[in-house]
mmCIF file of C-alpha atoms in Angstrom:
data_model
loop_
_atom_site.group_PDB
_atom_site.id
_atom_site.type_symbol
_atom_site.label_atom_id
_atom_site.label_comp_id
_atom_site.label_asym_id
_atom_site.label_seq_id
_atom_site.Cartn_x
_atom_site.Cartn_y
_atom_site.Cartn_z
ATOM 1 C CA MET A 204 15.433 3.388 -5.214
ATOM 2 C CA PHE A 205 13.481 1.604 -2.362
ATOM 3 C CA ALA A 206 12.757 -1.723 -3.741
ATOM 4 C CA GLU A 207 9.988 -2.793 -1.167
ATOM 5 C CA SER A 208 6.248 -1.983 -1.666
ATOM 6 C CA LEU A 209 5.111 1.196 0.059
ATOM 7 C CA THR A 210 1.400 -0.314 -0.151
ATOM 8 C CA ILE A 211 1.123 -1.118 3.582
ATOM 9 C CA PHE A 212 2.066 2.422 4.645
ATOM 10 C CA PHE A 213 -0.197 4.063 2.160
ATOM 11 C CA ASN A 214 -3.135 1.846 3.046
ATOM 12 C CA THR A 215 -6.018 3.832 4.277
ATOM 13 C CA ASP A 216 -6.960 1.084 6.736
ATOM 14 C CA GLU A 217 -3.437 1.558 8.208
ATOM 15 C CA PHE A 218 -1.530 4.877 8.096
ATOM 16 C CA ALA A 219 -2.823 6.900 5.031
ATOM 17 C CA ILE A 220 -5.975 8.882 4.193
ATOM 18 C CA ALA A 221 -7.580 9.646 1.104
ATOM 19 C CA ALA A 222 -7.036 13.179 -0.372
ATOM 20 C CA THR A 223 -8.483 14.808 -3.511
ATOM 21 C CA VAL A 224 -6.462 16.841 -5.949
ATOM 22 C CA GLY A 225 -8.512 18.192 -8.771
ATOM 23 C CA ALA A 226 -10.262 15.084 -10.113
ATOM 24 C CA ALA A 227 -7.791 12.525 -8.513
ATOM 25 C CA THR A 228 -7.766 10.648 -5.299
ATOM 26 C CA VAL A 229 -4.583 10.048 -3.727
ATOM 27 C CA LYS A 230 -3.283 8.509 -0.551
ATOM 28 C CA VAL A 231 -1.347 10.677 1.782
ATOM 29 C CA ILE A 232 0.117 10.335 5.166
ATOM 30 C CA PHE A 233 -1.027 13.755 6.888
ATOM 31 C CA ASP A 234 0.902 15.723 9.458
ATOM 32 C CA ALA A 235 -0.312 18.907 10.928
ATOM 33 C CA PRO A 236 1.861 19.035 14.038
ATOM 34 C CA ASN A 237 1.378 22.498 15.212
ATOM 35 C CA ILE A 238 -0.891 24.816 13.018
ATOM 36 C CA GLU A 239 -1.424 28.141 14.679
ATOM 37 C CA THR A 240 -2.390 27.982 18.305
ATOM 38 C CA PHE A 241 -3.243 30.945 20.554
ATOM 39 C CA GLY A 242 -2.141 33.485 17.858
ATOM 40 C CA ILE A 243 1.286 31.716 17.777
ATOM 41 C CA ALA A 244 2.440 30.358 14.270
ATOM 42 C CA GLY A 245 3.751 26.801 14.558
ATOM 43 C CA ILE A 246 4.931 24.444 11.899
ATOM 44 C CA LYS A 247 3.076 24.093 8.554
ATOM 45 C CA PRO A 248 1.020 21.025 7.608
ATOM 46 C CA THR A 249 2.673 18.484 5.439
ATOM 47 C CA ALA A 250 1.637 15.245 3.639
ATOM 48 C CA LEU A 251 3.634 12.429 2.376
ATOM 49 C CA ILE A 252 2.751 10.849 -0.991
ATOM 50 C CA VAL A 253 4.260 8.104 -3.238
ATOM 51 C CA ALA A 254 6.346 9.719 -5.906
ATOM 52 C CA SER A 255 4.370 8.083 -8.656
ATOM 53 C CA ASP A 256 1.196 10.103 -7.232
ATOM 54 C CA SER A 257 3.082 13.200 -6.934
ATOM 55 C CA THR A 258 2.629 14.199 -10.405
ATOM 56 C CA VAL A 259 -1.027 15.096 -9.778
ATOM 57 C CA ALA A 260 -0.100 17.073 -6.750
ATOM 58 C CA ALA A 261 1.616 19.971 -8.260
ATOM 59 C CA VAL A 262 2.914 23.179 -6.502
ATOM 60 C CA GLY A 263 -0.115 25.662 -6.444
ATOM 61 C CA ALA A 264 -2.543 22.900 -6.668
ATOM 62 C CA THR A 265 -5.436 22.478 -4.061
ATOM 63 C CA ILE A 266 -5.453 19.326 -1.933
ATOM 64 C CA ILE A 267 -8.473 18.600 0.077
ATOM 65 C CA ILE A 268 -7.560 16.431 3.213
ATOM 66 C CA SER A 269 -10.309 15.526 5.897
ATOM 67 C CA GLY A 270 -12.433 18.225 4.362
ATOM 68 C CA THR A 271 -9.998 20.921 4.787
ATOM 69 C CA SER A 272 -8.406 22.542 1.793
ATOM 70 C CA TYR A 273 -4.677 23.329 1.393
ATOM 71 C CA VAL A 274 -2.624 24.835 -1.131
ATOM 72 C CA ILE A 275 0.673 22.815 -2.047
ATOM 73 C CA ARG A 276 3.507 25.399 -1.555
ATOM 74 C CA ASP A 277 6.496 22.849 -2.294
ATOM 75 C CA GLN A 278 7.490 19.417 -3.123
ATOM 76 C CA SER A 279 10.503 17.784 -1.737
ATOM 77 C CA PRO A 280 11.705 14.126 -2.352
ATOM 78 C CA GLU A 281 12.440 12.208 0.971
ATOM 79 C CA ASP A 282 15.647 10.136 1.064
ATOM 80 C CA ASP A 283 15.809 8.022 -1.979
ATOM 81 C CA GLY A 284 12.855 9.832 -3.831
ATOM 82 C CA ALA A 285 10.372 6.996 -3.539
ATOM 83 C CA ILE A 286 8.429 9.461 -1.098
ATOM 84 C CA VAL A 287 7.389 13.234 -1.584
ATOM 85 C CA ARG A 288 6.859 15.504 1.218
ATOM 86 C CA LEU A 289 4.214 18.035 0.282
ATOM 87 C CA GLN A 290 4.587 21.387 2.287
ATOM 88 C CA LEU A 291 0.830 22.559 2.785
ATOM 89 C CA GLU A 292 -0.709 25.976 3.696
ATOM 90 C CA THR A 293 -4.350 26.252 4.757
ATOM 91 C CA VAL A 294 -6.517 27.989 2.226
#
C-alpha cells in the first residue's frame, strides 16, 4: 500500500472539499465532469475518498457535496487501494 501521507491531497485548502455522509464529515476530491447537458446524458459524478474514510460512505448512502445530495452507487479501490472512487448519482 502507498506509504506516503495523502493529507496534502485531501486538505480542504488544496484539492479536497468537505462532504457529509450521515453525521460524519469526510474530505473528498469531487469530479463532476459532464452531468447532463442539453438533455444528453454525460459522465456520472465521482468522488475520491481516503480508504479509511470510505467505511462511512457505504453504497446506497447519501453524500452531500457543496449543497447537492448524491446517492453512492458504487465504491471501487484505485490502484493500491489507499484511495476509493465513489460513483455518484444526483438525488
